[in-house]
C-alpha atoms as a printed R data frame, in Angstrom:
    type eleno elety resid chain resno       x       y       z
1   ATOM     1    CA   UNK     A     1 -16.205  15.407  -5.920
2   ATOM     2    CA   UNK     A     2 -15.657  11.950  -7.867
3   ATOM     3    CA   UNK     A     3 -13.468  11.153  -4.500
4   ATOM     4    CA   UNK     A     4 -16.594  10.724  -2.005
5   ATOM     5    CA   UNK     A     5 -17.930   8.315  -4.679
6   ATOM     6    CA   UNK     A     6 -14.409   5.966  -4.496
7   ATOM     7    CA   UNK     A     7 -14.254   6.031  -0.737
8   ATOM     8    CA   UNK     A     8 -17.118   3.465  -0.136
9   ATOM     9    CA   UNK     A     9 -15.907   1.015  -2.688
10  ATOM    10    CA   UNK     A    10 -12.343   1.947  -0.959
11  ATOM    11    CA   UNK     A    11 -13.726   0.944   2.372
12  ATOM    12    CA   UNK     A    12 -14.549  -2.215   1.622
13  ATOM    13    CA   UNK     A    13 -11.650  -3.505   2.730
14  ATOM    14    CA   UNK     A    14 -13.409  -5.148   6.111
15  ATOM    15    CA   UNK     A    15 -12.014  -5.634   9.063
16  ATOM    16    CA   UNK     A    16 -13.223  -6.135  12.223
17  ATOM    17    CA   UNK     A    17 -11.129  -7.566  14.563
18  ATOM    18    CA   UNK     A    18  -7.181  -7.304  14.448
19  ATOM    19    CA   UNK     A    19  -4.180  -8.475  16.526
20  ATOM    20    CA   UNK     A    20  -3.680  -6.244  19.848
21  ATOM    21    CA   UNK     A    21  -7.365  -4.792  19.578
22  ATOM    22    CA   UNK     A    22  -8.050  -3.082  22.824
23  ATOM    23    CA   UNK     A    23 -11.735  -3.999  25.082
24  ATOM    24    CA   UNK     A    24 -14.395  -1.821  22.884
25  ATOM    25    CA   UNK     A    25 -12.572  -0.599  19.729
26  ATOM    26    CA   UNK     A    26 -14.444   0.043  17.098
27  ATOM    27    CA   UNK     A    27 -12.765  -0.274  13.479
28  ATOM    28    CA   UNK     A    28 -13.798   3.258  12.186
29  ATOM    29    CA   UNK     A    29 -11.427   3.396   8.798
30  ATOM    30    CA   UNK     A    30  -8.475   1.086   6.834
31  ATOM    31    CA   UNK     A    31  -6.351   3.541   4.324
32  ATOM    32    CA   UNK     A    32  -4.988   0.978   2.079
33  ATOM    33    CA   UNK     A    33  -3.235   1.543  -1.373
34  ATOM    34    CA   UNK     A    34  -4.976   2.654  -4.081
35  ATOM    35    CA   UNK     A    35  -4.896   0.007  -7.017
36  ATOM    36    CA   UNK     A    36  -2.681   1.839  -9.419
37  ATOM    37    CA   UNK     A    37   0.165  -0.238  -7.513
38  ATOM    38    CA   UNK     A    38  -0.966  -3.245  -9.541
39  ATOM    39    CA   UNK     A    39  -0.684  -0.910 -13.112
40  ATOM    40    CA   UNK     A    40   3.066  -0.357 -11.784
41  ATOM    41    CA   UNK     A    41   4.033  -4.034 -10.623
42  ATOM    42    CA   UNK     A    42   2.469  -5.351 -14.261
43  ATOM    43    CA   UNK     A    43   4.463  -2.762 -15.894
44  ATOM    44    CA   UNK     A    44   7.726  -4.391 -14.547
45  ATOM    45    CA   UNK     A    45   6.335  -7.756 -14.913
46  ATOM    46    CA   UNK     A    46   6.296  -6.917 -18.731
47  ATOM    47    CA   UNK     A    47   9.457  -5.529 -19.145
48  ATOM    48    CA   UNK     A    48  11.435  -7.855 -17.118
49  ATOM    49    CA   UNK     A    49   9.323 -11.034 -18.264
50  ATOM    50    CA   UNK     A    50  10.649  -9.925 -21.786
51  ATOM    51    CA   UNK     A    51  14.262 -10.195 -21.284
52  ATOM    52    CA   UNK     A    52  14.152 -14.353 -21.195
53  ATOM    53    CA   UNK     A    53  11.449 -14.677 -24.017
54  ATOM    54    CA   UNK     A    54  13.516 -12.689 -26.594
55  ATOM    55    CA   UNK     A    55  16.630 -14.365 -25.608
56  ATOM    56    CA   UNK     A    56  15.145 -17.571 -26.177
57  ATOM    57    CA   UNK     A    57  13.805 -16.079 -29.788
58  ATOM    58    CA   UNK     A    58  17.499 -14.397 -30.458
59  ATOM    59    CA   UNK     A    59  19.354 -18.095 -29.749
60  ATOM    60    CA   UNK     A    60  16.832 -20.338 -31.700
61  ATOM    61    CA   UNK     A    61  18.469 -19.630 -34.800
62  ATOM    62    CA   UNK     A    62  21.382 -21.099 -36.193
63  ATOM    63    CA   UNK     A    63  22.598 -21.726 -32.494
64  ATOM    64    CA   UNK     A    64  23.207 -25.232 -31.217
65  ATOM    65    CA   UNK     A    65  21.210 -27.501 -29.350
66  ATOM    66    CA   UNK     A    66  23.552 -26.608 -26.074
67  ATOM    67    CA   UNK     A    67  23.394 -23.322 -26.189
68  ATOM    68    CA   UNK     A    68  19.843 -22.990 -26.692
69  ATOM    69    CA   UNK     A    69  19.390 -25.460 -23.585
70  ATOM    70    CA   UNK     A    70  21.598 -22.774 -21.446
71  ATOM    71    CA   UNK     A    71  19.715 -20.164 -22.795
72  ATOM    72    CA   UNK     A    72  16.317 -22.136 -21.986
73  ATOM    73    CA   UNK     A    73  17.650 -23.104 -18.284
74  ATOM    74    CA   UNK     A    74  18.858 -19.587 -17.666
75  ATOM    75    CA   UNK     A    75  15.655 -18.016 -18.638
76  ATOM    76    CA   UNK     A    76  13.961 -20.596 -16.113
77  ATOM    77    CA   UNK     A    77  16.227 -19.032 -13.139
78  ATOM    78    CA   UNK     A    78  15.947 -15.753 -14.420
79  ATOM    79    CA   UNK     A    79  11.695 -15.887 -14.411
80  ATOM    80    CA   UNK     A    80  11.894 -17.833 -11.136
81  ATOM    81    CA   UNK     A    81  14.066 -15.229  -9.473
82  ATOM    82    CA   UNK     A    82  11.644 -12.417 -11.119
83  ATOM    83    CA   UNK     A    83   8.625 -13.745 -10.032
84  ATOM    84    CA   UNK     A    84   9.985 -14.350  -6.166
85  ATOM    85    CA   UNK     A    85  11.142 -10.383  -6.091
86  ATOM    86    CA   UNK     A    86   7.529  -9.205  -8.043
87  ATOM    87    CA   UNK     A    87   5.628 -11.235  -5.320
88  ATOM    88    CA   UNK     A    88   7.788  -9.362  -2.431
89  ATOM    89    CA   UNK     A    89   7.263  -5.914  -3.669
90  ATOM    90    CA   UNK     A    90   3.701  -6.697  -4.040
91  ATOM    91    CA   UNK     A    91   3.211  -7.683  -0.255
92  ATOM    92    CA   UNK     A    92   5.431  -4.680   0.897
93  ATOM    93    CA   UNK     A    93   3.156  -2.625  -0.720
94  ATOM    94    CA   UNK     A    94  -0.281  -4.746   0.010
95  ATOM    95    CA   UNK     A    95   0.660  -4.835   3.848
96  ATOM    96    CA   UNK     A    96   1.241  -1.462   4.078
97  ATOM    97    CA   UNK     A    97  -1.960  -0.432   5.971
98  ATOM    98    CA   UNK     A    98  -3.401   2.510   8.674
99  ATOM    99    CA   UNK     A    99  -6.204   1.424  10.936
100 ATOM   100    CA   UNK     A   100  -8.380   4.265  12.632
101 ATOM   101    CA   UNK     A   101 -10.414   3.258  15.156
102 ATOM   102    CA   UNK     A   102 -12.727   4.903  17.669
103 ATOM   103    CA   UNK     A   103  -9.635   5.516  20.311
104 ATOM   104    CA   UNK     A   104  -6.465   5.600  18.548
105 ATOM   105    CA   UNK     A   105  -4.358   5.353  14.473
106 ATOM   106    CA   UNK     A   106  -1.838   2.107  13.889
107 ATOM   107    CA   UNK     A   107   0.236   2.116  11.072
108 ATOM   108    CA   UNK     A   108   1.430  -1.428   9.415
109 ATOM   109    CA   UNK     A   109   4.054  -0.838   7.393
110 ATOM   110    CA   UNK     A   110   5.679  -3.545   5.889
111 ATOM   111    CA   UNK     A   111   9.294  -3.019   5.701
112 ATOM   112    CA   UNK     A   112  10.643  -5.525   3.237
113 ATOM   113    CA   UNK     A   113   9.966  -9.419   3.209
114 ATOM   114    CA   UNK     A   114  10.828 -10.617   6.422
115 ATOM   115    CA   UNK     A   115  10.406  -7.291   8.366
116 ATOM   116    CA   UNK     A   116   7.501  -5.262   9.189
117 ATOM   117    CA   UNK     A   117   7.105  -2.754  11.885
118 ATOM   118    CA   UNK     A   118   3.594  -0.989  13.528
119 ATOM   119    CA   UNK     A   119   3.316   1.869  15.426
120 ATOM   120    CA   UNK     A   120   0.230   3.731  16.990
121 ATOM   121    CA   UNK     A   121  -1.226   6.892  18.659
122 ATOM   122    CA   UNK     A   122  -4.457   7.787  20.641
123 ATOM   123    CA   UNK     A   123  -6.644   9.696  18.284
124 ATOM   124    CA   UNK     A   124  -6.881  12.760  20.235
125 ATOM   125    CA   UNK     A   125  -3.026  13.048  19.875
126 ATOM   126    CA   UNK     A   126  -3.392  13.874  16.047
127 ATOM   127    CA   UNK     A   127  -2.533  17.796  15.161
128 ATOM   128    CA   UNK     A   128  -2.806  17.587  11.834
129 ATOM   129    CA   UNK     A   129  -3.787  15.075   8.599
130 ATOM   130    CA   UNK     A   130  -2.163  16.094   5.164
131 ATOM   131    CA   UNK     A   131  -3.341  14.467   1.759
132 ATOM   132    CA   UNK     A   132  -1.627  14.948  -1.234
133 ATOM   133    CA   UNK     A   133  -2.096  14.149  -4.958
134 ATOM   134    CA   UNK     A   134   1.284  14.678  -7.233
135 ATOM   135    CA   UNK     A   135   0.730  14.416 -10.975
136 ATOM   136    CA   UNK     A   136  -1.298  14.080 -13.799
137 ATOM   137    CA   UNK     A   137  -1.726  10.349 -12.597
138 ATOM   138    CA   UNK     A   138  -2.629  11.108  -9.210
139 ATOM   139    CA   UNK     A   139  -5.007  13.953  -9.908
140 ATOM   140    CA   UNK     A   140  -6.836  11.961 -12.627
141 ATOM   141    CA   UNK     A   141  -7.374   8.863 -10.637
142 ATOM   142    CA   UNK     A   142  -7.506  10.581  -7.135
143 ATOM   143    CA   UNK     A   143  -4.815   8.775  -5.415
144 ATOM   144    CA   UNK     A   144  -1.740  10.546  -3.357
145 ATOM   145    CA   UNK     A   145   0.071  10.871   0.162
146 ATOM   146    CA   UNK     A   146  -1.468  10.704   2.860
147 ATOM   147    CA   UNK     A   147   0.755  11.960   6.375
148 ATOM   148    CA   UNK     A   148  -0.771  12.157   9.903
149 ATOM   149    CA   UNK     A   149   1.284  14.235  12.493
150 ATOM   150    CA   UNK     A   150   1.299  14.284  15.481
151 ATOM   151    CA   UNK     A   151   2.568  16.535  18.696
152 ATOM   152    CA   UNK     A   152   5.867  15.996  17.836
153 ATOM   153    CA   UNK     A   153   8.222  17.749  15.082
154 ATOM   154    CA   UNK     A   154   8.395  14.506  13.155
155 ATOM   155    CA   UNK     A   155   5.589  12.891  10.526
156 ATOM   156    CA   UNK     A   156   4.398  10.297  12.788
157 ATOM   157    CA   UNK     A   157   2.553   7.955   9.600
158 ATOM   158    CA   UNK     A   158   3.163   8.326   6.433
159 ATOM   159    CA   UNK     A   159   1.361   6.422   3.244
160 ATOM   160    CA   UNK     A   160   2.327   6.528  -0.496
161 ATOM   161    CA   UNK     A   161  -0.428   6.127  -3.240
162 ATOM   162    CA   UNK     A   162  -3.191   6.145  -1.257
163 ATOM   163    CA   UNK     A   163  -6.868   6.240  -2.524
164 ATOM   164    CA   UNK     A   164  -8.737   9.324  -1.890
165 ATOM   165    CA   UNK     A   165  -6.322  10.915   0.108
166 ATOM   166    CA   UNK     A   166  -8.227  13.832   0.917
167 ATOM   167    CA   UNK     A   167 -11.382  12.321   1.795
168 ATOM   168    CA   UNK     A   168  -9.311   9.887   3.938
169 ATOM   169    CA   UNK     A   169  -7.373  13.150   6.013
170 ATOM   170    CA   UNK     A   170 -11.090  14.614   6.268
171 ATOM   171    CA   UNK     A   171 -12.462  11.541   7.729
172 ATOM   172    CA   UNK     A   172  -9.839  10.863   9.868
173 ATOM   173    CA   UNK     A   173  -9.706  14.329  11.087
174 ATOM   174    CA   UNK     A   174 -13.542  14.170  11.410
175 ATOM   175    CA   UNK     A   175 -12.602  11.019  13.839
176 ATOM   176    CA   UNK     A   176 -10.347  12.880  15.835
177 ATOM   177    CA   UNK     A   177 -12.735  15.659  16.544
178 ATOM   178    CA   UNK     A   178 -14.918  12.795  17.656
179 ATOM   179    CA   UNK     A   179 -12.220  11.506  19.967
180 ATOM   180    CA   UNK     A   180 -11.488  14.909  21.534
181 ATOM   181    CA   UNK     A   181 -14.762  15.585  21.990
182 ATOM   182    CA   UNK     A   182 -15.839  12.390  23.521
183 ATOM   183    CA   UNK     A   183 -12.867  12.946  25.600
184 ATOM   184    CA   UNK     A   184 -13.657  16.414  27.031
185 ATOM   185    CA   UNK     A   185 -17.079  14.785  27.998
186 ATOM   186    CA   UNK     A   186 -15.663  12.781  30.614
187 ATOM   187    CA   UNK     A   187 -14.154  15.357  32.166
């Protein structure tokens, strides 16, 4: 029950307008990544930030002044390097996004730095919406999978550590009745 609560702070990631937006399409829903991906990118920031700070601490000894200047410039590559590959693998998974609208689902997914691909269907094409949590973790702060199928045998979107995945599938699904049913009326 704690989920429904989430889902409007969740949602308030805006957006009304995006690239390719047809005549009339409403923004109904953005599934974005639940915040626990910041818990996990801090938690490598801490262990690999370590490595060059104890080094420095391990070499200030009885070392000499040339070695301790390797040690310092290494370090300096080393946390330069470490901060370029944390700030990737928090856009890969920052851009990784599904917009529902009124008529149809696009998936963003950010592929690594300098590729990203995006791929859509109309909303009345979805068959099914799965949400899964995995975990102590995920059941305790209600983030999880999130997979929307369509027609064909293979997952057509697919989104790790999403929040409130199962209020997200039930909206979406909720959408898609919508769709179907707007749909059938103008036929």
């Amino acid at each position: 029950m704690r989920e429904n609560v989430n889902l409007t702070k969740h949602l308030q990631y805006n957006v009304e307008r995006f690239p390719g937006q047809r005549e009339n399409e409403v923004v109904k829903l953005i599934v974005k990544k639940h915040w626990i991906i910041y818990v996990r990118l801090l938690r490598e920031f801490i262990i690999f930030a370590l490595v060059p700070f104890l080094s420095a601490l391990f070499f200030t000894g009885d070392t000499t002044m040339g070695v301790r200047y390797f040690v310092y410039f290494f370090s300096l590559i080393y946390l330069s390097y470490f901060f370029l590959v944390i700030f990737i693998r928090w856009l890969d998974e920052m851009l990784d996004l599904i917009i529902v609208t009124n008529e149809r689902v696009i998936n963003i997914e950010h592929v690594n730095f300098f590729q990203s691909s995006s791929s859509e269907t109309n909303l009345d094409m979805i068959q099914d919406v799965k949400a899964e949590k995995k975990g102590l973790l995920g059941n305790l702060m209600h983030y999880g999978m999130l997979e929307v199928q369509t027609a064909g045998e293979k997952i057509a979107f697919e989104i790790q550590d999403v929040a409130a995945p199962y209020t997200m599938s039930k909206r979406i699904l909720d959408l898609r009745d919508e769709a179907i049913e707007k749909h059938n009326i103008r036929n």
